[in-house]
């Protein structure tokens, strides 16, 4: 199993390097986050031994539990990529180095109210036509950006999105790149673009993604949790 994990990790990294080369980009500008959701903490430890320093979780309880169990892994950055509830802001902040899913002022305020060292946050953008999905609707991006920049303990680093299921990822990522430019008009150094999963990370690299959130291509299939 560990050998297979190492092989899959190396394979994904080679594909990222290829995609970067094709796009005329430097692969060292791209952070590969391994999404470990639903997998046991032993997998996080194994990834750490393989040199992985960025892992992602999408549920607060699992993030919190794994953070406690891996507290000794120095330099491990935990990215929270799931929907955050305002009443879990303290727990998210205690465990995560980066929160990718700030999509409303109330959530930003809840994270900010906890205080502490500056927390890196990304503004999640809804690329679908369904306003019930996670992410701020694009029309409200500037307003949210202005609000979050006013949160003193939060540092707006960029945008995040998930490609819609019913649209070609390349087209969705191209729009996301445009939203990134709009954000940078408000927050000039918010240059991160978190996009790209197992199915579409090469297209995300082509569209300028700086942070890839890759799960099953590296970890193998997720254990079924309903
Ligand atoms: C699970 C998840 C991923 C990784 O998905 P894979 O298809 O396994 O690579 C990326 N981003 C988010 C927000 C996720 O929830």
PDB file of C-alpha atoms in Angstrom, residues 10-30 201-202 205-207 209 212:
ATOM      1  CA  UNK A  10       4.750  10.704  -7.944  1.00  0.00           C
ATOM      2  CA  UNK A  11       2.488  10.110 -10.922  1.00  0.00           C
ATOM      3  CA  UNK A  12       0.232  13.052 -10.029  1.00  0.00           C
ATOM      4  CA  UNK A  13       3.239  15.293  -9.445  1.00  0.00           C
ATOM      5  CA  UNK A  14       4.634  14.329 -12.845  1.00  0.00           C
ATOM      6  CA  UNK A  15       1.285  15.175 -14.433  1.00  0.00           C
ATOM      7  CA  UNK A  16       1.265  18.548 -12.659  1.00  0.00           C
ATOM      8  CA  UNK A  17       4.800  19.210 -13.899  1.00  0.00           C
ATOM      9  CA  UNK A  18       3.780  18.298 -17.455  1.00  0.00           C
ATOM     10  CA  UNK A  19       0.695  20.498 -17.312  1.00  0.00           C
ATOM     11  CA  UNK A  20       2.766  23.379 -15.959  1.00  0.00           C
ATOM     12  CA  UNK A  21       5.364  22.969 -18.696  1.00  0.00           C
ATOM     13  CA  UNK A  22       2.649  22.902 -21.357  1.00  0.00           C
ATOM     14  CA  UNK A  23       1.169  26.081 -19.911  1.00  0.00           C
ATOM     15  CA  UNK A  24       4.575  27.753 -19.729  1.00  0.00           C
ATOM     16  CA  UNK A  25       4.332  27.886 -15.953  1.00  0.00           C
ATOM     17  CA  UNK A  26       6.768  27.058 -13.187  1.00  0.00           C
ATOM     18  CA  UNK A  27       5.542  23.993 -11.262  1.00  0.00           C
ATOM     19  CA  UNK A  28       7.081  25.408  -8.099  1.00  0.00           C
ATOM     20  CA  UNK A  29       4.374  28.098  -8.174  1.00  0.00           C
ATOM     21  CA  UNK A  30       1.752  25.377  -7.713  1.00  0.00           C
ATOM     22  CA  UNK A 201      -6.467  19.397 -12.257  1.00  0.00           C
ATOM     23  CA  UNK A 202      -4.523  19.607 -15.515  1.00  0.00           C
ATOM     24  CA  UNK A 205      -3.152  24.318 -14.144  1.00  0.00           C
ATOM     25  CA  UNK A 206      -3.720  25.512 -17.714  1.00  0.00           C
ATOM     26  CA  UNK A 207      -6.121  28.152 -16.361  1.00  0.00           C
ATOM     27  CA  UNK A 209      -4.566  27.554 -10.624  1.00  0.00           C
ATOM     28  CA  UNK A 212      -4.787  22.051  -6.543  1.00  0.00           C
TER      29      UNK A 212
END
